[in-house]
Coordinates of C-alpha atoms in Angstrom, one line a residue:
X1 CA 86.5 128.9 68.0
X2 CA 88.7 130.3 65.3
X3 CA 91.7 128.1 64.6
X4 CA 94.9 130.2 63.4
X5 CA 96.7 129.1 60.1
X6 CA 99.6 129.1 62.1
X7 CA 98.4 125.5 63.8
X8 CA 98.6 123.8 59.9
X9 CA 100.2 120.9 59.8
X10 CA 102.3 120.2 56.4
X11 CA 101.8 116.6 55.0
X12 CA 104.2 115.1 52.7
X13 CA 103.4 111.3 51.0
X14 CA 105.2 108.7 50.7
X15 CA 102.7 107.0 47.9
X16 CA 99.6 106.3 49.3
X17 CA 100.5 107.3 52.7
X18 CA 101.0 111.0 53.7
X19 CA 102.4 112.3 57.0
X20 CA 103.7 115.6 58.5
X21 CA 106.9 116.8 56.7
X22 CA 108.8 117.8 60.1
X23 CA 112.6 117.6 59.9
X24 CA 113.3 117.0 63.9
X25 CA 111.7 117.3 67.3
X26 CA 112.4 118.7 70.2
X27 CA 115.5 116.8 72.7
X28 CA 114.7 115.1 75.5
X29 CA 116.7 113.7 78.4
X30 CA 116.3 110.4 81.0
X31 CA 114.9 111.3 84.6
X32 CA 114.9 109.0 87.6
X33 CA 111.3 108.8 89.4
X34 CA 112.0 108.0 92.7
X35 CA 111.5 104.6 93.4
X36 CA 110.0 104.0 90.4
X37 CA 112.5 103.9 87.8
X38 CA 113.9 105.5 84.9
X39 CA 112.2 106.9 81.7
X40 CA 112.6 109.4 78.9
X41 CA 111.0 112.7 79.2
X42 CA 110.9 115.9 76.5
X43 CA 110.0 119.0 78.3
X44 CA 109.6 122.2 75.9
X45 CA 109.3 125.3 78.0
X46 CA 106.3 127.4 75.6
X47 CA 105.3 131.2 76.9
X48 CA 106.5 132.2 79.5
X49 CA 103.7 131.6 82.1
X50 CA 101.6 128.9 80.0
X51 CA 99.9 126.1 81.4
X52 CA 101.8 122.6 81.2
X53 CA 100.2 119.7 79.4
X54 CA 101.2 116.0 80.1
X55 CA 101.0 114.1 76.7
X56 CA 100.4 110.4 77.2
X57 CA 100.7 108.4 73.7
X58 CA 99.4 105.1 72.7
X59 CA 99.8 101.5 72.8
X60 CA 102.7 100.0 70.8
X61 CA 103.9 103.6 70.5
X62 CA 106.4 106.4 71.9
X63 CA 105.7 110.1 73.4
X64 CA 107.5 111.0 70.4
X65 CA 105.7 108.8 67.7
X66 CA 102.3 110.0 68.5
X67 CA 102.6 113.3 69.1
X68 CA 105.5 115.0 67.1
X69 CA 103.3 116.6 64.8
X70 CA 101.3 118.4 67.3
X71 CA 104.1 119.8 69.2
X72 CA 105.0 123.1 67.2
X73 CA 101.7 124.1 67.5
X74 CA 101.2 123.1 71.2
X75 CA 104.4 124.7 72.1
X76 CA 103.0 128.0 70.8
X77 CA 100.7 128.2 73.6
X78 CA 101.5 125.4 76.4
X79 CA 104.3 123.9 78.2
X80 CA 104.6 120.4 77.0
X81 CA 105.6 117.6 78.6
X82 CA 105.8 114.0 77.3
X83 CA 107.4 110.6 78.1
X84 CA 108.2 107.1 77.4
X85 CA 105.2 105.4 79.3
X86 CA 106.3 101.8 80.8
X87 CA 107.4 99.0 79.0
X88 CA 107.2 101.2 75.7
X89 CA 110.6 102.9 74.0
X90 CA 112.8 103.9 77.1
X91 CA 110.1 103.8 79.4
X92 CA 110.0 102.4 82.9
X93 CA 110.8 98.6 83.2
X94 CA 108.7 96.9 85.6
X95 CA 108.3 93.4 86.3
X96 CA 104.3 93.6 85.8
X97 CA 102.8 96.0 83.1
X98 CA 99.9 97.9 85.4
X99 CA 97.9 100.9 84.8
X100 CA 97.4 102.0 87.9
X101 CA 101.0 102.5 88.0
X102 CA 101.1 104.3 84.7
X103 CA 98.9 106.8 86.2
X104 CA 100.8 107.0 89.5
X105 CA 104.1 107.8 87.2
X106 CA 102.5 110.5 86.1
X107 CA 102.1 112.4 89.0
X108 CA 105.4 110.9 89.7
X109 CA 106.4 113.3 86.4
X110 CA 104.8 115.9 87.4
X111 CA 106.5 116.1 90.7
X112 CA 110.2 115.7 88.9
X113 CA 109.3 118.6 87.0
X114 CA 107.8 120.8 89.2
X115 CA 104.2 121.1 87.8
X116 CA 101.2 121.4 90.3
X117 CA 98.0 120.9 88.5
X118 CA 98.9 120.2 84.5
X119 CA 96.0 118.9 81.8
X120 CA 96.2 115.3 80.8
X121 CA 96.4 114.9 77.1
X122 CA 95.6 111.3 76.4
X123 CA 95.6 109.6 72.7
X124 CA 94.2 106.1 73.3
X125 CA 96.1 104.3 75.9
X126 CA 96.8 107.6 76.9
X127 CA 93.3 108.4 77.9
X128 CA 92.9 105.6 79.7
X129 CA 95.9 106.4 81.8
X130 CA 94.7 110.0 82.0
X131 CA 91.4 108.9 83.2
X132 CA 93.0 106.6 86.1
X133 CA 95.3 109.7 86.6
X134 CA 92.6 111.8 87.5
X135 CA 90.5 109.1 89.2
X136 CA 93.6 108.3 91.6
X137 CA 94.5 112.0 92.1
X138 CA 91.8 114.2 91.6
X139 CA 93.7 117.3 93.4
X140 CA 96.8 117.2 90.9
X141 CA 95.1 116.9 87.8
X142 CA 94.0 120.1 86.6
X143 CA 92.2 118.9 83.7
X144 CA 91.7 115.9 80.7
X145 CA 92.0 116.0 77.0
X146 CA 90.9 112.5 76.0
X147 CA 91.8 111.8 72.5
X148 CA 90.5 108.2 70.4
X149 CA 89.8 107.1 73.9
X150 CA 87.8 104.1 74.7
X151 CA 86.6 103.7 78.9
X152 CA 85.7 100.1 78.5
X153 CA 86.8 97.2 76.2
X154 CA 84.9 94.5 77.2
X155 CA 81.2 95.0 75.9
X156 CA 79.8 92.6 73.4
X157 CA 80.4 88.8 73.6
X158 CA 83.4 89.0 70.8
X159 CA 85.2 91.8 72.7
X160 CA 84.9 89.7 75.9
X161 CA 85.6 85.9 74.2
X162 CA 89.1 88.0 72.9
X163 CA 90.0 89.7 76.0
X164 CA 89.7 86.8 77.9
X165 CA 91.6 84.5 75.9
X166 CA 94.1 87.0 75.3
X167 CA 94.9 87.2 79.3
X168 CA 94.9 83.8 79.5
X169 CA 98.1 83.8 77.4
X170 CA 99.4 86.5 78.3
X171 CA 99.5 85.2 81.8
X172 CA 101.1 82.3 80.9
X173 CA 104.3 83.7 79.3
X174 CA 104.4 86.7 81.9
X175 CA 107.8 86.5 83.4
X176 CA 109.6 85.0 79.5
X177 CA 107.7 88.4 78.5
X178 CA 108.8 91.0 80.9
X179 CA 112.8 89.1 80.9
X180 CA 112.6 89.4 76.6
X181 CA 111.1 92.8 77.5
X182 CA 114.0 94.0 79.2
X183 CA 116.8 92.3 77.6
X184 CA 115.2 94.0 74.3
X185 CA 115.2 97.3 76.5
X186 CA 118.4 97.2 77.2
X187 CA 119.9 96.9 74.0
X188 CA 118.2 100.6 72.9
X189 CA 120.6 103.5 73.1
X190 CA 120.7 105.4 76.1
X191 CA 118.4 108.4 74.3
X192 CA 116.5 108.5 70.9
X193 CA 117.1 110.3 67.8
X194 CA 115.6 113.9 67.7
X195 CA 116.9 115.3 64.2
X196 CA 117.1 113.6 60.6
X197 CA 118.2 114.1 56.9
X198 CA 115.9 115.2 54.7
X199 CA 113.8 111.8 53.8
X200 CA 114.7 110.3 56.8
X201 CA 111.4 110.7 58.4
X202 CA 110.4 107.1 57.4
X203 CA 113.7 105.8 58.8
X204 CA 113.1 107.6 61.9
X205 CA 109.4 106.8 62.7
X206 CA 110.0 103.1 62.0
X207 CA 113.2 103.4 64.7
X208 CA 111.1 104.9 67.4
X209 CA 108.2 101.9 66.6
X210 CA 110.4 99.4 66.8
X211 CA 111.8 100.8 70.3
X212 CA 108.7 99.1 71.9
X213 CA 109.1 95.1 72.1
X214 CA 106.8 92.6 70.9
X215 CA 106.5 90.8 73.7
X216 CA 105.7 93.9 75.9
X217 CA 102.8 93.9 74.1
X218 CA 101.6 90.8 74.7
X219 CA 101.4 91.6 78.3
X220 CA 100.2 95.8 78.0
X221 CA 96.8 94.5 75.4
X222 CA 95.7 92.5 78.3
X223 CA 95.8 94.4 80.8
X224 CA 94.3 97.5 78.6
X225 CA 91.7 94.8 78.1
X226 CA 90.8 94.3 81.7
X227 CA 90.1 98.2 82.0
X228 CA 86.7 99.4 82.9
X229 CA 86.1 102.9 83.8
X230 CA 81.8 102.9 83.8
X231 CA 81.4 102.9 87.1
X232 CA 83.4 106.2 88.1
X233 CA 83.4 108.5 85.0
X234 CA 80.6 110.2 86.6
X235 CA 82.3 111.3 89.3
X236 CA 85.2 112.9 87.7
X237 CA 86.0 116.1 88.4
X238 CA 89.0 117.9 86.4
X239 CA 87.3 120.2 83.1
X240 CA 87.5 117.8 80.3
X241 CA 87.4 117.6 76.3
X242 CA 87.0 114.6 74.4
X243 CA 88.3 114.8 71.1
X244 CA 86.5 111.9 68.6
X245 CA 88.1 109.8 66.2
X246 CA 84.8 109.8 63.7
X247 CA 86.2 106.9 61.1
X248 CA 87.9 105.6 64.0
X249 CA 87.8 101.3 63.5
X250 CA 89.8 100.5 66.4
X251 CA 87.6 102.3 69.2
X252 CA 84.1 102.5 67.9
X253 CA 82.9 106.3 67.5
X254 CA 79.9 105.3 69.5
X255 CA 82.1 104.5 72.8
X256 CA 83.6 107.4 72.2
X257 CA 80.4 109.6 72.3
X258 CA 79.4 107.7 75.4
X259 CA 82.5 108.3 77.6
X260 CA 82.2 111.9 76.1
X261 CA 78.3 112.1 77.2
X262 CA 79.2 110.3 80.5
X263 CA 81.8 113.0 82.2
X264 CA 80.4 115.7 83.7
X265 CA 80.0 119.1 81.5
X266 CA 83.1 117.3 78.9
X267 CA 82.9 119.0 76.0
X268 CA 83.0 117.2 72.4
X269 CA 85.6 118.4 69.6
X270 CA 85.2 115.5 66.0
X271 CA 88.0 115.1 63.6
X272 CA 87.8 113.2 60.5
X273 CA 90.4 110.8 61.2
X274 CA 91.0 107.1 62.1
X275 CA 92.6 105.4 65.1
X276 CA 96.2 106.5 64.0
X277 CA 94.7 110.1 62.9
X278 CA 97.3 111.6 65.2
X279 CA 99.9 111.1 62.6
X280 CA 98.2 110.0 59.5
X281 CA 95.1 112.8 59.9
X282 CA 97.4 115.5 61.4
X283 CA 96.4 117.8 59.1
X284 CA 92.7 117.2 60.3
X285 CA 93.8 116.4 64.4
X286 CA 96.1 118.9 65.4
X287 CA 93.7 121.8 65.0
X288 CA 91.2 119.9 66.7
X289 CA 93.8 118.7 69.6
X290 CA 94.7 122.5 70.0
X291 CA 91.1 123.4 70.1
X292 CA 90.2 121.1 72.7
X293 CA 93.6 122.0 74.9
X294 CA 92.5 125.8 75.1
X295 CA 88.6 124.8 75.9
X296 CA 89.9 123.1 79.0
X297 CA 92.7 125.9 79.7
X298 CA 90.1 128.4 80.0
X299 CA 87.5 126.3 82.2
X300 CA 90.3 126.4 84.4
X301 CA 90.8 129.8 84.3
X302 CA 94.6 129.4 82.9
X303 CA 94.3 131.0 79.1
X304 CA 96.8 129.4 77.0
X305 CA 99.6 132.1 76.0
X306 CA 101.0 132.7 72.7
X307 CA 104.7 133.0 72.0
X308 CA 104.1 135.7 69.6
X309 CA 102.5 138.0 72.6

C-alpha cells in the first residue's frame, strides 16, 4: 500500500538523539467513568464519519508520550481517542494495578464517548490491554492494531526466575506502593501541558515521563509479568494487524512474529525500530502504524476518510 508524503514525520536531534519536531498536541480534558474513576482523555474529532481508534500507550509512559507523533497523521483519516491508563500520568487510581480492569476501562471509554465498535491501537502494554479488551468484550471491539506487543513474558527460565522474584517484592510493598502512588498523583496538576516554546520539547516530554510514579511501577511490571495470553489468541475474533518492532531488545522480534502467526488471518506490517521506536523511529513507525490502521479499517468494511476529501 502506497504511503502518502503527507504521513512524514519531521525529526529534529538533540545530539545523538533525534525525535519529532512537533510544537504542541492536541488538548484533552478529565472524564469520570462511572464507578471507576477519573482519568485524562484527548479526543480529536478527524473526518467527518471516520472510524475511532482507541490508543493505549506503554508502560512507564502517558497517552500523550507515546503517541504524539503519530497523531497528525492519524487525525487525517480517524477519530482518535487516547488516555491516561491507570496508575500512569492522570490515570485512574486504584488500590490494585490489574489488567483486566485496564481492559474493562476501556470499554468504560468507549461508552463515555459514545463509540460502538472502535480499533484498539496498542504499543506494548497497550497491546496487551487491547488483547484482554477484545478477549473480555469481543462484541465492542471492532478491531486490534498491536504494536511492539509481546502475549507472554514468562518463557525461558531467566524471564521466569525475574518475574517471579519481581512479584514477590512487589507484593510485599503493595499498599506503601499504591499510598506513595497516590500521594505522588495528587500532587500533578489537574491537566497536562499541550503546547510549548520552541525547544521546549525536551522539557515537555521529560514532564509528561515523570507524571508516572516510581513506585507505580513497581507494582504495574509485575503484574505485566503474570500475563499470558497463549491459550486464547486463537480464538480472537476482531480483524487484526501486528505491527513488529524488528531491532526491538525489550520484546524479542521472534515473540512478536509468533503472536502475529497465532491470531487468526492478523496481518504483519515490520518497522525498523526499537522498543521506543514510537518516538525515537517515528520517522520509520508512523507510516507503518497508519498502514496497519487502514488494513484493519477496511477488513471491517469502515475505509478510513481523509480530511482533505
Amino acid at each position: 500500500m502506497a504511503i502518502p508524503d503527507r504521513e512524514a514525520v519531521t525529526m529534529r536531534r538533540f545530539g545523538r538523539v533525534a525525535v519529532p519536531d512537533i510544537a504542541e498536541v492536541p488538548g484533552g480534558r478529565s472524564i469520570d467513568l462511572p464507578g471507576r474513576g477519573r482519568t485524562y482523555v484527548v479526543d480529536i474529532a478527524g473526518p467527518e464519519g471516520a472510524p475511532a481508534l482507541i490508543l493505549l500507550h506503554g508502560t512507564a509512559c502517558t497517552a500523550y508520550l507515546t503517541w504524539f507523533p503519530a497523531l497528525t497523521a492519524l487525525a487525517q483519516r480517524f477519530r482518535v481517542i487516547l488516555f491516561d491508563q491507570r496508575w500512569h500520568g492522570r490515570g485512574i487510581r486504584s488500590e490494585r494495578f490489574r489488567l483486566d480492569d485496564c481492559a474493562d476501562d476501556v470499554v468504560a471509554v468507549a461508552d463515555a464517548l459514545d463509540v460502538a465498535n472502535p480499533i484498539c491501537v496498542g504499543y506494548s502494554l497497550g497491546g496487551v490491554v487491547a488483547l484482554l479488551a477484545a478477549q473480555r468484550h469481543p462484541k465492542r471491539i471492532g478491531g486490534l492494531v498491536l504494536c511492539a506487543t509481546p502475549y507472554r513474558f514468562q518463557e525461558k527460565w531467566r524471564e521466569r526466575a525475574f518475574h517471579r522474584a519481581w512479584g514477590a517484592f512487589a507484593e510485599s510493598v503493595r499498599p506503601h506502593a499504591f499510598r506513595r502512588a497516590r500521594e505522588y498523583g495528587e500532587r500533578l496538576p489537574e491537566l497536562p501541558e499541550h503546547t510549548w516554546a520552541p525547544g521546549g520539547m525536551q522539557r515537555w516530554a521529560m514532564t509528561e515521563f515523570r507524571s508516572t510514579s516510581g513506585w507505580a511501577l513497581t507494582q504495574i511490571i509485575a503484574e505485566v509479568g503474570r500475563f499470558d495470553a497463549s491459550g486464547w489468541l486463537a480464538e480472537l475474533e476482531p480483524p487484526t494487524a501486528v505491527v513488529i518492532t524488528t531491532k526491538d531488545k525489550a520484546i524479542p522480534v521472534y515473540r512478536q512474529l509468533e503472536m502475529a502467526t497465532m491470531i487468526p488471518d492478523a496481518s504483519i506490517h515490520l518497522v525498523k525500530a526499537g522498543h521506543a521506536g514510537c518516538v525515537f523511529g517515528a520517522d520509520l513507525f508512523v507510516p507503518v502504524l497508519v498502514e496497519a490502521c487502514e488494513s484493519v479499517a477496511a477488513r471491517l468494511g469502515a475505509e478510513p476518510r481523509s480530511a482533505a476529501n
